Structure formats: C-alpha cells, structure tokens
Amino acid sequence: MKDWQLTHSDPLHLTLAADARLGAPDYLNDHIWELKLEEGAPPAVGIQTTYGLRARLMRLFPRFQHKDQWISDPKQFYAAPKVIRFHPNYLMVKFAPFSGTDVLAEYWVPSSQVLAGRLTFTNPDVVRESFQFEWIGLLNHLGDGQGMAVTEFGIQQVLEGKTSDLFPVCIMTGGPKPGSGPYAGLAFDVDLRPGDTQQFVWALATLDNPQASLALARLTTARAWEAEIARIELLDDSQSLSISTGNPEWDATISLSQRAANSLFFPANEHLPFQSFVLSRLPEHGSSLRGDGRDYNHLWNGQTVLDAWYLYSILGPGQAGRMAGVVENFIASQSENGCIDWKPGLAGQRAKRLAQPLLAELAWNIYSDLEDTLWLAKIFPALINFLHCWFLPESDRDQDGFPEWEHPFQSGLDEAPIFHPWAEVAQGVDPEVVESPSLAAMLYRECAALIKMTEILGEREHTEWLKDRQQSLLNELQLNWSAERSCYSYRDAQIQDNPSGVKLLEITTTGTFPVMQSFDSPRRLLLRFRPRDEMTRQSKLYLYGDTPNGPVTEEVNPRNIHWLHGAGRYTSHNHFTRLIEVVAREILPGDCCEISTIDFTSEDISLLLPLWAGIPDSQQAEAMVKGPILSRYLQGNGLTICPLDRCPAGSNADGVSLPWNQFIVGGLLLYGYRQEAARITTSLMDTVSASLKTHQSFWSSYGSLTGKGTGERNVLSGLAPVGLFLQVLGLRKITSNQVIVDGLNPFSHPVTVQYRGTTIEFLLDQTQVTFAGGQKAVVQDDSLHHITLP
C-alpha cells in the first residue's frame, strides 16, 4: 500500500462516504463528509457535512493547548497536514501541531449514518511533552435544533446536538472531560514521554433520536480497527490498477479519480437487481425528503449508458464483475418491444426514452476482461433486441435506416449548440427533426460489437442483419460528409439536406408582419422566445406560407413552446418553401421572438464521432485530424465542445468534456495518430490535475482556454480519463496471466502499471512485462503483442 505525502497545494479530493463494497450505503439517508486541510472558521483540519442539506454545517476538528497557546490553524502547525492514505471510506492524515508531537488522524465511514476516527499522538523527541487536546464539534443547525454541547450520558461525557430531524452524538474513548474553550469539545490532558504513543478513538453517529445515535457510536468505537482498515486496503489493492507515470501530480490525480469512481455505488434493491451508481457524492447529497428517492435531482436519479461506459474506463478490469451487473440493470428496464430506458434509477425512476446505443460496446469491453461466455450468452438476446428497437418507427421516423434522437439530453452532449434549449449561442432545435452523425456512429459501433458477439456465441443468424444495418448507416453518413469542412454534418431528417440558417424576422410587439421570403429548398423554421423577465409567456403566433404540399397556416400556441430557464424554443412542423407573413398575439413590451431557418451547419464535437466508429476512409480521417480536430477543436486544455470560431470563449459550449474527448482520441488511435492522441491526453491530465490543486474538485467540464472548472462539482464526467491514458499508453489488457500491449510509450516519462502481481514497465524504447511468478517478456517494437503465461 503506497503512502502518499499530499499537502494542501497538491491535487486533492477528500470526500468520504460509505463504500458499497464493504457495506450497504443508504440511498435514502446517506451522510457524506468532506475533509478540509486548512479551511473553515476557525481554520482547522476539519471534517464536515450538511447531512444532505439538513444542517447548514456539521464540523469536527482538533484543537491543542501547548505552553499556554491554543492552536487549531494548520498554518501555525510545526508540520503542515499531509494526506498519507485515501480510500472511498477512509483517510489518513499526518501533521505536527508543535515540535515534539506527531499526530496521525484517521477518518472512516463504516456506514451511512456514522463517522469514526482515531487520533494517535507520538512523541518523537527526546524530551517529555505535555499538552491539552480538545475534539471540537460545531453544528450550525436548521429547524428547531441546537448546536453541539457537552452532555453527560451516565458517567460518559459526549457531544450532542440536533438539526432538522437528526440527533448527532459524538463520543470518544479515554474518559474525556468538557473542554474549557469557546467551542463545545471533549478534552484530554496528554502527557508523552520520549517515544510514547497515546491513541483516542471517536465516533459520531447521527440517527433520529439521541439514544440510538449514542448506541451506534459506542458500537463503532468497539470495532476492530486494524482488521477493518486492512480489509479496506486489501480490497483496493486487489481491484485497482496502480499507475506510476513519472509525474507525481498525474499519479495522485489518477488514484483520486479511481477512488472517487468507487465511491459512487449503492447496493441493489427491488428496482435494480445489481449495484448501481450515482453521478456525484457530496455533503449536500443523500437526503430524500420524500423518503423514497423520487425527489432526487439528475445527479442521483439514475445513470445513462454513457455514464457507465466512462465509469468502467476509469475503474478498469478489477471491477468487470461489478460493471457486468450495471449492464444487467439496464436490461432489467427493458420493455416488451426491446427498448431499454435511458436512465433507470434506484428509486424506480425511468426516463421513458431510449438508452444511448452504447450498451453492446460496454458489454463487449466488460467481456474482454471477464472472458465469461455464459454471461455474454445470457445478455446477448436483450442487446440484439435493444438494437432492433432503435430502428422502429418511433426512433427512425422516416424508416431510412438513420434514426433520430428524441431529446436534447439523450445524446449525452447537453451543450451541443444545435439542440441546447436555452443558451444564447444555441438554437434549441427539436432533435426529432435532425439526423445526427453521433447517433449513426454509435449504432455502427454497436453493430460491430454485436457481430463480434455472434462469432463468439455462434449466433450467426443475426450477422447478415447487423452487417446490413452497418452498411446502411455507412451509406447515409457518407452523404453527410462535407469535403469543404472535412467533417460530417447534421441534416434535416425529412428533406435530408443541411442548409445554413437565415434570420427572417424579429418580433417585439403584437401585430402582423409580412415576410415574403422564398427558399431554395423546403425549410423548417425555428422560433426563439426571449421574455424580458425570464418568465414563460402565453404568446401565440400564426405562420402563413407555402409548403411542397400547398399553402399552410401553422399555429404556434403556448402548449407547444418548450420553455427552460427563461427561454422558449419552437421548431415548425412544416417545411416552408415560402414564408408569407407572421401574425403575433400577446407579445408583451420588452419581449422578443426571433424567427429563422434551422442552421444545419452547426458544429460540435459529436460530429467527429464517426472517427471513433471507424467509418471514414483513411483520406477522410486525415482530413478530419489535420483539419477541424487539430486546427479548430483542439485548445490548450483539450478538445472543445464547439470550435471557438462558432462558439466564443465563455459560452456554454466553450468547454472540454472528458468523455467526448475520450471518444475522439480513441478515434485518433484507431487511425494511427498516436502522438496526437498523447498530446491531447497530456492536456486533459494536466487540466484535471490543476483543478484538483486549485479547487480540490473535479468538474463536469473545463474551460478550453482557461482550464477553469464549470458545471457540477465532483461529478463522474469530470474524473480523469484513466482508461484513455492507458489506451494511449498502449495497454489493452492486463491480468495475472495475460497482457496485451500495442505500441511503445508515447509520453515523456516511463510509466509503470501494476495489477494483481503483474507489472508492466512502459519505457521510452521498450515495454517490459513481469508476472507474479517472475516470468518476464520484453517488447521492443510498436506492434500489437499478446503475452500469455502457459
């Protein structure tokens, strides 16, 4: 087990929560903690929570009196705090408040409603040290509550408080007395001879009555700490890849990302048959006011296949069995016609939209590590039925073999300007009227994964249909290729062309507005409403014009306008060859409605996804890489969601999405652009590391120019792309008896990867493999190598 030495200025992510591998975290009442090394009022090494917003703040920290001076601020410590070890539910921190006393502080969350810890004081000096120590509890309560206070339970002094419907009770072994300072605390007089060690164990339990909290706290302090911590460390060692990159900040970032990914899981229940996961775990999460979880927001109400695909790339082969269960959770949501829900949740939530067609791809990746043919045979029928579902009329509305997304968020790229429903630079087009290259690319790759499964399972009766689907998607995508822009394009799902947008009219008042605008080809119209005060409106408009089928009047009524965050969007049902006039009703002063044709030349990173699917030929791939990817999408911190010449810096689309970067960089590797892939991956790793150093947080996206984190904090999509780094490095598979490597290390430092006794050293001119039994192999060229023990 590696001992780290991470200070406040290093990459850090110090949330702490119950681990589903070692217990059963409570999805409806989960207390999540965060350790702060230097912050707070007063400044201290403090661990804190809000109990899921049921308290303003609950905080615990140590305070020392030495030679008549009280010390809690780490900036005044003799040796600053350093994080030595970290796991999802355990942290170890070392510091010295003054010369002559070293403190080892451990924090452990054995279950959702209890936090425990140990404080070990050691005198490394040659003179005796005496001081007073206080364990402080501060509760800024909500509702009819009270702050923490020292209370006597029998002969025991404890800290007790109340907030909302919770009663936190903190106890400490060793017979504490009430503290004498301005804060409620448990105090001890500590006397250490040279070389002496003294240890205190504490536990804070928080249940719905003080007696139950006290009982749980007492049980927790009596647990066998050494055995429990050893169990945690052995589990992580057996399931995690140990990666040394030659860059200490990258090493910490990778390990912290793996730790954060492991912390996201919750146990199976009646709604999902296997462990599931949430997208973030922070102190403000984990409390369901309804008591059933159906009031949770988008971070806790389920997960998409894209989330699961990215999560598995971070966790790696040690979690293949666990992620196989996640695949089966999606299958458990499958309807009779084969459709699988986009976002099934632990409280029975269902989005009632189709899942992204990445499930077979995810399943194949898991099978490649598990090598469990029985599991593959079990899930194959559900996967093939799911793919069929995408080609039903509900999803492929014109039955041309090129389906359409149903909802803007369904694609997994919320910020795509063509679909985004409220951003200033976005259009907010109804995705049902657009054929998207990203969907075609996912479906193409899904077919490829299923074809490989048919070969393994002998299910060849499906092969011809799968290849026909692939060929149809390939043909349609080639029609979407723009030689001028060296990229694929969106297109109108019905007319199947991709004209640019034209602004036709801006309405700021009620009235009749003549337009008399004819179009070269039939066009859908896009209406964007911007009310003065960001309130929804009862506006009504009538569009008069000509269509290929003759004159038409289209009514735009309030029920059909999509409102979100103070902006309204409407996509016309008709394709107009001419717009004659617009009649507006109930337009309030200061409101504005802009009418334009849809701009199908809109750009975003999803248009590059066919590269990941292996669809372009070598010349098209070269044009994409040397054209838009390297010259327009690539910025200092990775590939931006939208090129800056289309979406200016500071817009919602000026961001770096790590999952979408992983897609595109994977495509670069597929076509042999290894150095370019390494360059982008280096930018991504530096960006995440810098965020962990500056803000101690992962973010849902990062500024393409500034690297500044934006969106939600500590979410799955912001974790470092560990799987991408290993893929670019050349590691395809690692087990106790098999290694697959592809190419030599393209990074500037040697990298070592260890897993279950197998060690791979990626040097700059060769790759050395050593198995647990001492067998060795050396690779000195950049081709694909399978290394297997007999």
mmCIF file with all atom_site columns, C-alpha atoms in Angstrom, residues 54-56 139-147 161-168 208:
data_model
loop_
_atom_site.group_PDB
_atom_site.id
_atom_site.type_symbol
_atom_site.label_atom_id
_atom_site.label_alt_id
_atom_site.label_comp_id
_atom_site.label_asym_id
_atom_site.label_entity_id
_atom_site.label_seq_id
_atom_site.pdbx_PDB_ins_code
_atom_site.Cartn_x
_atom_site.Cartn_y
_atom_site.Cartn_z
_atom_site.occupancy
_atom_site.B_iso_or_equiv
_atom_site.pdbx_formal_charge
_atom_site.auth_seq_id
_atom_site.auth_comp_id
_atom_site.auth_asym_id
_atom_site.auth_atom_id
_atom_site.pdbx_PDB_model_num
ATOM 1  C CA . ARG A 1 54  ? -30.396 19.097 6.749  1.00 0.00 ? 54  ARG A CA 1
ATOM 2  C CA . ALA A 1 55  ? -27.820 21.270 8.517  1.00 0.00 ? 55  ALA A CA 1
ATOM 3  C CA . ARG A 1 56  ? -26.016 24.388 7.463  1.00 0.00 ? 56  ARG A CA 1
ATOM 4  C CA . LEU A 1 139 ? -23.192 22.354 14.460 1.00 0.00 ? 139 LEU A CA 1
ATOM 5  C CA . ASN A 1 140 ? -24.900 25.175 12.605 1.00 0.00 ? 140 ASN A CA 1
ATOM 6  C CA . HIS A 1 141 ? -28.350 23.639 12.732 1.00 0.00 ? 141 HIS A CA 1
ATOM 7  C CA . LEU A 1 142 ? -31.546 24.020 10.746 1.00 0.00 ? 142 LEU A CA 1
ATOM 8  C CA . GLY A 1 143 ? -35.097 23.997 12.043 1.00 0.00 ? 143 GLY A CA 1
ATOM 9  C CA . ASP A 1 144 ? -35.904 23.517 15.712 1.00 0.00 ? 144 ASP A CA 1
ATOM 10 C CA . GLY A 1 145 ? -32.426 22.428 16.676 1.00 0.00 ? 145 GLY A CA 1
ATOM 11 C CA . GLN A 1 146 ? -29.461 23.200 18.857 1.00 0.00 ? 146 GLN A CA 1
ATOM 12 C CA . GLY A 1 147 ? -25.723 23.335 18.403 1.00 0.00 ? 147 GLY A CA 1
ATOM 13 C CA . GLY A 1 161 ? -26.820 18.343 19.056 1.00 0.00 ? 161 GLY A CA 1
ATOM 14 C CA . LYS A 1 162 ? -29.953 18.476 16.925 1.00 0.00 ? 162 LYS A CA 1
ATOM 15 C CA . THR A 1 163 ? -30.666 19.647 13.388 1.00 0.00 ? 163 THR A CA 1
ATOM 16 C CA . SER A 1 164 ? -33.847 19.032 11.396 1.00 0.00 ? 164 SER A CA 1
ATOM 17 C CA . ASP A 1 165 ? -34.863 15.501 12.439 1.00 0.00 ? 165 ASP A CA 1
ATOM 18 C CA . LEU A 1 166 ? -31.309 14.364 13.229 1.00 0.00 ? 166 LEU A CA 1
ATOM 19 C CA . PHE A 1 167 ? -29.522 13.935 16.581 1.00 0.00 ? 167 PHE A CA 1
ATOM 20 C CA . PRO A 1 168 ? -25.739 13.792 16.128 1.00 0.00 ? 168 PRO A CA 1
ATOM 21 C CA . ASP A 1 208 ? -33.395 10.162 14.526 1.00 0.00 ? 208 ASP A CA 1
#
